[in-house]
Short mmCIF file of C-alpha atoms in Angstrom, two decimals:
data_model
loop_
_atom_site.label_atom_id
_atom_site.label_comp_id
_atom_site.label_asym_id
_atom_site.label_seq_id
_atom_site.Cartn_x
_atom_site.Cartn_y
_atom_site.Cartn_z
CA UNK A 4 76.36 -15.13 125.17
CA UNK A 5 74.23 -11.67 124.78
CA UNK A 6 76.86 -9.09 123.28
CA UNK A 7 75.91 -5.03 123.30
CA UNK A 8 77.72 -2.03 122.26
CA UNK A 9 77.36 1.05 124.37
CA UNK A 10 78.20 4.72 123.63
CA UNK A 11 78.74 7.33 126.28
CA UNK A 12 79.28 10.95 125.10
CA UNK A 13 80.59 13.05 128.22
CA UNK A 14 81.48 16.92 127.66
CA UNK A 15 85.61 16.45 127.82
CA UNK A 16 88.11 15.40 126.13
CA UNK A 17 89.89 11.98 126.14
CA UNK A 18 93.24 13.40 128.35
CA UNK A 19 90.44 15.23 130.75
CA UNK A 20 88.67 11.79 131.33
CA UNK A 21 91.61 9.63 131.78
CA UNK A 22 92.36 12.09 135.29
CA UNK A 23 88.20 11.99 135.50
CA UNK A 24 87.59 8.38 135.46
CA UNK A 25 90.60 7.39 138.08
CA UNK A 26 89.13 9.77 140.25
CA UNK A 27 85.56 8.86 139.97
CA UNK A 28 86.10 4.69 140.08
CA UNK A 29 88.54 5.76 143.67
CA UNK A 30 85.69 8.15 144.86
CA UNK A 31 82.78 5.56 143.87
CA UNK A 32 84.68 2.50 145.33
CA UNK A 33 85.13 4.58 148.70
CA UNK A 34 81.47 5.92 148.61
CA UNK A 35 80.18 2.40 148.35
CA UNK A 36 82.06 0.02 150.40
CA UNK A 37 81.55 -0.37 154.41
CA UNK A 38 82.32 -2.61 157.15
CA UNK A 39 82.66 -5.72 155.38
CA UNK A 40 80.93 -4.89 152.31
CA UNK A 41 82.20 -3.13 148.96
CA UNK A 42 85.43 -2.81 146.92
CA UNK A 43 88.77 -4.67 147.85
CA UNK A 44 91.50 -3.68 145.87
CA UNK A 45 93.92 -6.43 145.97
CA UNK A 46 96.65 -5.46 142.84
CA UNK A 47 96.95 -2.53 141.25
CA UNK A 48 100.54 -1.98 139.70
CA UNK A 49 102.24 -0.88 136.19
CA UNK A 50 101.89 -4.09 133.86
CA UNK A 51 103.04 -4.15 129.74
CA UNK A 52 101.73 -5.91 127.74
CA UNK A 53 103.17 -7.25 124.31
CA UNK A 54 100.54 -5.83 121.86
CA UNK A 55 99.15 -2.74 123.93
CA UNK A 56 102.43 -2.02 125.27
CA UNK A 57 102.95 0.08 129.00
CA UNK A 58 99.94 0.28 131.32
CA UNK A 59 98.07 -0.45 134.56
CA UNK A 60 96.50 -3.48 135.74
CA UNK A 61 93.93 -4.08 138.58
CA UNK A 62 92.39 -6.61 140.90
CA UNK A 63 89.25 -6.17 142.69
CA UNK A 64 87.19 -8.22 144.97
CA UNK A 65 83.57 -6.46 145.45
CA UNK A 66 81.86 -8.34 148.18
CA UNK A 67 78.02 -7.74 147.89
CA UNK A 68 76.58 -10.34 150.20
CA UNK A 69 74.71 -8.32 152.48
CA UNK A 70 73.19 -5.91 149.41
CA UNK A 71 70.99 -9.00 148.01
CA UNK A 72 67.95 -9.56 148.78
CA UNK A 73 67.02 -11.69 152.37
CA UNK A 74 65.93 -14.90 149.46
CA UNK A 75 68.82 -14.90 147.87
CA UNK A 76 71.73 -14.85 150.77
CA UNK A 77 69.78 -17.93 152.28
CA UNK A 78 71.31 -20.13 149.67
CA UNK A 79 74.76 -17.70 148.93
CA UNK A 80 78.21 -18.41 151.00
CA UNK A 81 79.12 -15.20 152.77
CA UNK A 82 82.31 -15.75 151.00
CA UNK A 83 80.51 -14.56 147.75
CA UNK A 84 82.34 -12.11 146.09
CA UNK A 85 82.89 -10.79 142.59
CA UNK A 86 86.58 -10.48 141.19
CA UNK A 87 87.42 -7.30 138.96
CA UNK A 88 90.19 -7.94 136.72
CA UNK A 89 91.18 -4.87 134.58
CA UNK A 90 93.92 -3.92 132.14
CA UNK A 91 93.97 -0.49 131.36
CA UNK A 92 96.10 1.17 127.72
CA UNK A 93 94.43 4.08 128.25
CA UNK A 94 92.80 5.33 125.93
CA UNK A 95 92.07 1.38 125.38
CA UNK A 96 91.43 -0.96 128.58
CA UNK A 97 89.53 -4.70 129.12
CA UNK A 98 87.64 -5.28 132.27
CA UNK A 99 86.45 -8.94 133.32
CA UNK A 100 84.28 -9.82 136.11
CA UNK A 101 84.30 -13.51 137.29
CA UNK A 102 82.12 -14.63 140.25
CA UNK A 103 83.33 -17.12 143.15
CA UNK A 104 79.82 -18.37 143.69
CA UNK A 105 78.88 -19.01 139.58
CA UNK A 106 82.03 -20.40 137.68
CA UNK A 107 79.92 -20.31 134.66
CA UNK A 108 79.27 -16.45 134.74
CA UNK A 109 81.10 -13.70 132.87
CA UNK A 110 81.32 -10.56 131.83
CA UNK A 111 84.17 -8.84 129.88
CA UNK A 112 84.05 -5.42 128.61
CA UNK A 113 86.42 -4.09 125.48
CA UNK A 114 86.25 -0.30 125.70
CA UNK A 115 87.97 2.32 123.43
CA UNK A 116 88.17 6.13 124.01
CA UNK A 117 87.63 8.90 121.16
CA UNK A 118 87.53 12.52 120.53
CA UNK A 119 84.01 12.15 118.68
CA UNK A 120 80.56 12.32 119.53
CA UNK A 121 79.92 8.48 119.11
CA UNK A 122 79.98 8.42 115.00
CA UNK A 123 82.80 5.80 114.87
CA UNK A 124 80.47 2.32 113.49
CA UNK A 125 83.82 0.92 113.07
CA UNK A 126 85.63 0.84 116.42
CA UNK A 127 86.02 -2.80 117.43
CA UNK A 128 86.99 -3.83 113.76
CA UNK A 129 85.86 -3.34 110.30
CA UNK A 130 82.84 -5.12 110.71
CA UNK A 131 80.42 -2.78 112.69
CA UNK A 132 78.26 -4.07 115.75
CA UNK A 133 74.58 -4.42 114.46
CA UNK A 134 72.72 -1.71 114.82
CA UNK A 135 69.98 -3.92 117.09
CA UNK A 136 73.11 -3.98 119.64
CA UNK A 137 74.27 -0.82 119.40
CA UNK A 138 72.75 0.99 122.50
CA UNK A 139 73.93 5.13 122.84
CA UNK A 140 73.65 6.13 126.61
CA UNK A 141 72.89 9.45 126.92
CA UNK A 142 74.08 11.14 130.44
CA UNK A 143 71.82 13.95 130.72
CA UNK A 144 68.49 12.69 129.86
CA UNK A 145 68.43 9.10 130.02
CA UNK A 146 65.81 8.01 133.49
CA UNK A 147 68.21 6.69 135.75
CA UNK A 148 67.16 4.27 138.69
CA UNK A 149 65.99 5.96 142.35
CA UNK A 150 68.71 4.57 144.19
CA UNK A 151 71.09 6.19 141.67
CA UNK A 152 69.83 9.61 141.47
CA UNK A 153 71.03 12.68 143.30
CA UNK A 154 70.36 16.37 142.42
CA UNK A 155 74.13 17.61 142.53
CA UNK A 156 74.69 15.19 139.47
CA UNK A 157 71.53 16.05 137.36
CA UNK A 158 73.37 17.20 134.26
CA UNK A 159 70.71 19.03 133.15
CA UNK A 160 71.27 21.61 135.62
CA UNK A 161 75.13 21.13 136.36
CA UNK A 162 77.48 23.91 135.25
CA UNK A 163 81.16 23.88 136.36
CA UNK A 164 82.66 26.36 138.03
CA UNK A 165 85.67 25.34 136.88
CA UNK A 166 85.63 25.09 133.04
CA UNK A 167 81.95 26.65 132.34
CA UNK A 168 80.55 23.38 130.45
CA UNK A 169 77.02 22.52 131.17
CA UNK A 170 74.21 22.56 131.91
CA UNK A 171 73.71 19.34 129.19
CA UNK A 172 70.50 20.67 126.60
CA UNK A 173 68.68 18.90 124.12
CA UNK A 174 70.63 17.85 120.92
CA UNK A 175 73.93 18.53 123.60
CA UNK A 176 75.63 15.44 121.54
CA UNK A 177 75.57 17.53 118.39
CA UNK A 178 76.21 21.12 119.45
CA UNK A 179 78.57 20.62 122.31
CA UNK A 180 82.28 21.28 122.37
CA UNK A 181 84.64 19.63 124.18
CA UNK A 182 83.23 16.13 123.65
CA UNK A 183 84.42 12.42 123.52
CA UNK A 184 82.71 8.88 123.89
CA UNK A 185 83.35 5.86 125.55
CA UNK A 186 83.02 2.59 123.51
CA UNK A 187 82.01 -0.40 125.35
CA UNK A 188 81.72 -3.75 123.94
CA UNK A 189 80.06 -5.48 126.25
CA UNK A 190 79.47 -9.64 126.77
CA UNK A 191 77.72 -11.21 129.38
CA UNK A 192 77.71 -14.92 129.63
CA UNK A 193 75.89 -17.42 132.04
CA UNK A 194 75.98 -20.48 130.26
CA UNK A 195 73.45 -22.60 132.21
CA UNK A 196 70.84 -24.69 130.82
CA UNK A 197 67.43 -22.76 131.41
CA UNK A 198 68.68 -19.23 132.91
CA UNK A 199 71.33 -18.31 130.22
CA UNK A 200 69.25 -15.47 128.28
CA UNK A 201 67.04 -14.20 131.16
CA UNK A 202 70.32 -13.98 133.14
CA UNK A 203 72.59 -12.50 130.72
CA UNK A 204 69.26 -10.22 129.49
CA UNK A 205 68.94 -9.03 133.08
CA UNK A 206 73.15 -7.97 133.67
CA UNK A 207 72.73 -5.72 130.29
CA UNK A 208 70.17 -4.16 131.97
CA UNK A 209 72.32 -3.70 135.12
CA UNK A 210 75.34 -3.02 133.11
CA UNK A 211 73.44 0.43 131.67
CA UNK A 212 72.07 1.55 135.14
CA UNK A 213 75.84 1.38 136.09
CA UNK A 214 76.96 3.03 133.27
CA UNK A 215 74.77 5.71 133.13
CA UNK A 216 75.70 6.34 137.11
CA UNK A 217 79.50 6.31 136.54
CA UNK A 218 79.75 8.86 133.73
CA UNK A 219 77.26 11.25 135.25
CA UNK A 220 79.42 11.43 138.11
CA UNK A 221 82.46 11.76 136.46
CA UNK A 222 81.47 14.83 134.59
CA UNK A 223 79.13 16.53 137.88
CA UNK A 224 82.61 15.33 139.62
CA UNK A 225 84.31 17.65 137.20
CA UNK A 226 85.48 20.79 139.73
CA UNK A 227 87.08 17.88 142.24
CA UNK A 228 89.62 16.27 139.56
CA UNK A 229 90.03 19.30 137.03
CA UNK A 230 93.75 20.48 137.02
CA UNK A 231 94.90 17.12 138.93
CA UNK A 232 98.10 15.69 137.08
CA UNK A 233 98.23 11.67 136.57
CA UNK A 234 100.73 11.58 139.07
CA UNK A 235 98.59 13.56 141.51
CA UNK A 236 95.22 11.50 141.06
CA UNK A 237 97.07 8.23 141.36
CA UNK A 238 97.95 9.79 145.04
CA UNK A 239 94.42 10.10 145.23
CA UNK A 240 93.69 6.65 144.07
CA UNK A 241 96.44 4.90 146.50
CA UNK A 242 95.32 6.74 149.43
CA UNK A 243 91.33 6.04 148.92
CA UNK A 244 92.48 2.51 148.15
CA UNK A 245 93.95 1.69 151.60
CA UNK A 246 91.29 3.87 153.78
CA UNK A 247 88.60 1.32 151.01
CA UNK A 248 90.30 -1.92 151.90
CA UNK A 249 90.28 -0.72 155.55
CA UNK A 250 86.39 -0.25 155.52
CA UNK A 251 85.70 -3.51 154.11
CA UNK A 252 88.13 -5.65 156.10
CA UNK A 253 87.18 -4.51 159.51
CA UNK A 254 84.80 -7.25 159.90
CA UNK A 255 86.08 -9.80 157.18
CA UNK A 256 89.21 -10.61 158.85
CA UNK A 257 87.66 -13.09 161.29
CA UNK A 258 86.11 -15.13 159.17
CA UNK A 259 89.61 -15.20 156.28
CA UNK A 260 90.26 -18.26 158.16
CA UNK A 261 87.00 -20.17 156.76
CA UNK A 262 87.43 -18.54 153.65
CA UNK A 263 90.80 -19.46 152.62
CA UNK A 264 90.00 -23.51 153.67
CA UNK A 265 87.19 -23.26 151.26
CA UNK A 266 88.98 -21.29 148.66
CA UNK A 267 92.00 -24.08 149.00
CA UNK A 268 94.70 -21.58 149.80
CA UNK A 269 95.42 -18.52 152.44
CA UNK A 270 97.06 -16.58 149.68
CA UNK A 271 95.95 -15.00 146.82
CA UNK A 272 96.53 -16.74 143.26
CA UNK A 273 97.94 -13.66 141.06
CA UNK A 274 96.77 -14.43 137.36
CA UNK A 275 97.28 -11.67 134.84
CA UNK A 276 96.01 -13.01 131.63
CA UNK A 277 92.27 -12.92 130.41
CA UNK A 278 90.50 -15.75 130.83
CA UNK A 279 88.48 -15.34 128.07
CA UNK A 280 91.59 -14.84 125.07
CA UNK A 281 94.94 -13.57 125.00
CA UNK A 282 93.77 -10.17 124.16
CA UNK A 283 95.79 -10.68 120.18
CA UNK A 284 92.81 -11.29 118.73
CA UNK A 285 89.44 -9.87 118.04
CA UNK A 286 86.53 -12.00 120.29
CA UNK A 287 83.90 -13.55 118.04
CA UNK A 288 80.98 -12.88 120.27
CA UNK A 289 77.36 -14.90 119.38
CA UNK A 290 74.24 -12.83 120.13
CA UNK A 291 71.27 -14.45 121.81
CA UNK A 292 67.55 -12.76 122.69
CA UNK A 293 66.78 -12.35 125.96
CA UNK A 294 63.42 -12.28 127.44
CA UNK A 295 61.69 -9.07 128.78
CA UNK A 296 63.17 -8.31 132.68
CA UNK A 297 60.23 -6.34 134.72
CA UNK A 298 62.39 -2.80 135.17
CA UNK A 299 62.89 -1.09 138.40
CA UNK A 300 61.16 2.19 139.09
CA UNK A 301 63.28 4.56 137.66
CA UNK A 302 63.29 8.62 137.71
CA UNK A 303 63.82 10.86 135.00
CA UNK A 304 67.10 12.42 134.90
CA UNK A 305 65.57 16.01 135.37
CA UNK A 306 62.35 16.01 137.56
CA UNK A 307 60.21 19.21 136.22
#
């Protein structure tokens, strides 16, 4: 199991971003999902839990056949999907990913909100992460991935109209005011013989392109969500849901017959819990090495 810590510092406060993220992860999920393909939200209801008390929980089904390469769906069931499971205490939530193709892969993510600028060693427990594992994620100048990048979110040259924050300038972390992080504990683990480290090595990498993406759109998103109430941005999130689940089951429904005889059942099995722990107890997470993944081209976050 390969186990990072990432810190994202966005220009907003923790009660700005809870409104910001709903709206971006709605937005995103809507921008990326087509016939067939992308984000289908199959729960998403109030849910309490014993130790974090009232909050939100999730189910997601991201279907990604047709975005791998020609290789790879040769040998991949176009039933292949990824399953989201998410349990959100805002300003704490856990996110698990599961995959209906690879039993033995998973990824779970412990994240933790705060007013701060990403100076808290401590979050996940007394013990701090290593600082070899600790990995800070900066949103205007990290190089992003070309498939990533657009102009209208190049924080280096955003201002809103809205609040006046931005453009993001060197030392921004340290000068900047609003400003929060996000806290992600992250563990990815593929526990077959041979693959494990170059596998789980190669989702980290993954993991921070996506990362990166997300929180640079939920700030250059800023103008669209500012002012929106909870209650109006879970509108927002319900009605982008059903037009999303539309788009991907236009062409899925004919073959849910196949799927559900190989899946054993036509209906859904609703599990809440984590499948990892109970969520009452801090995860002891083992760190291995992984081996050197050839990177992507990639473009600076602010082409002179």
């Amino acid at each position: 199991m390969l186990v990072k810590e990432y810190r994202i510092c966005m220009p907003l406060t923790v009660d700005e971003y809870r409104i910001g993220q709903l709206y971006m992860i709605s937005k995103h999920s809507h921008e990326q999902s087509s016939d067939g393909e992308g984000v289908e939200v199959i729960i998403n209801e109030p849910y309490e839990s014993p130790m974090h008390g009232k909050g939100q929980y999730t189910e997601k089904r991201v279907y990604l056949n047709r975005k791998l390469p020609t290789w790879v769906r040769g040998f991949i069931p176009k039933i292949f999907y990824i399953t989201e499971k998410a349990w959100n205490y805002y300003p704490y939530t856990i996110t698990e990913y599961t995959c209906s193709f690879l039993p033995k892969f998973q990824i779970r993510i412990e994240t933790k909100f705060e007013n701060n600028n990403g100076c808290n060693a401590r979050v996940f427990g007394e013990t701090p992460t290593p600082d070899d594992d600790v990995c800070y994620v900066d949103i205007a100048t990290d190089d992003i991935t070309e498939g990533y990048y657009k102009k209208t979110e190049d924080l280096r040259t955003f201002r809103s109209a809205k609040t006046g924050r931005g453009p993001l300038l060197e030392n921004w972390r340290e000068t900047t005011q609003p400003i929060m992080c996000s806290y992600k504990l992250v563990a990815a683990k593929f526990e077959v013989y041979g693959f494990q480290s170059r596998v789980e090595s190669f989702v980290h990498k993954n993991i921070k392109d996506i990362l990166l993406a997300g929180h640079r759109q939920a700030v250059a998103w800023m103008d669209e969500w500012y002012g929106m109430s909870l209650e109006d941005v879970r509108k927002f999130e319900k009605k982008l849901q059903e037009e999303t689940n539309c788009k991907v089951n236009s062409q899925k429904k004919t073959s849910d017959s196949k799927n559900d005889a190989l899946l054993g059942s036509g209906r859904h099995s609703i599990n809440r819990s984590t499948s990892w722990n109970s969520g009452t107890e801090q995860c002891s997470y083992a760190t291995t090495n992984g081996s050197d993944i050839k990177p992507r081209h990639r473009l600076p976050s602010a082409p002179e």
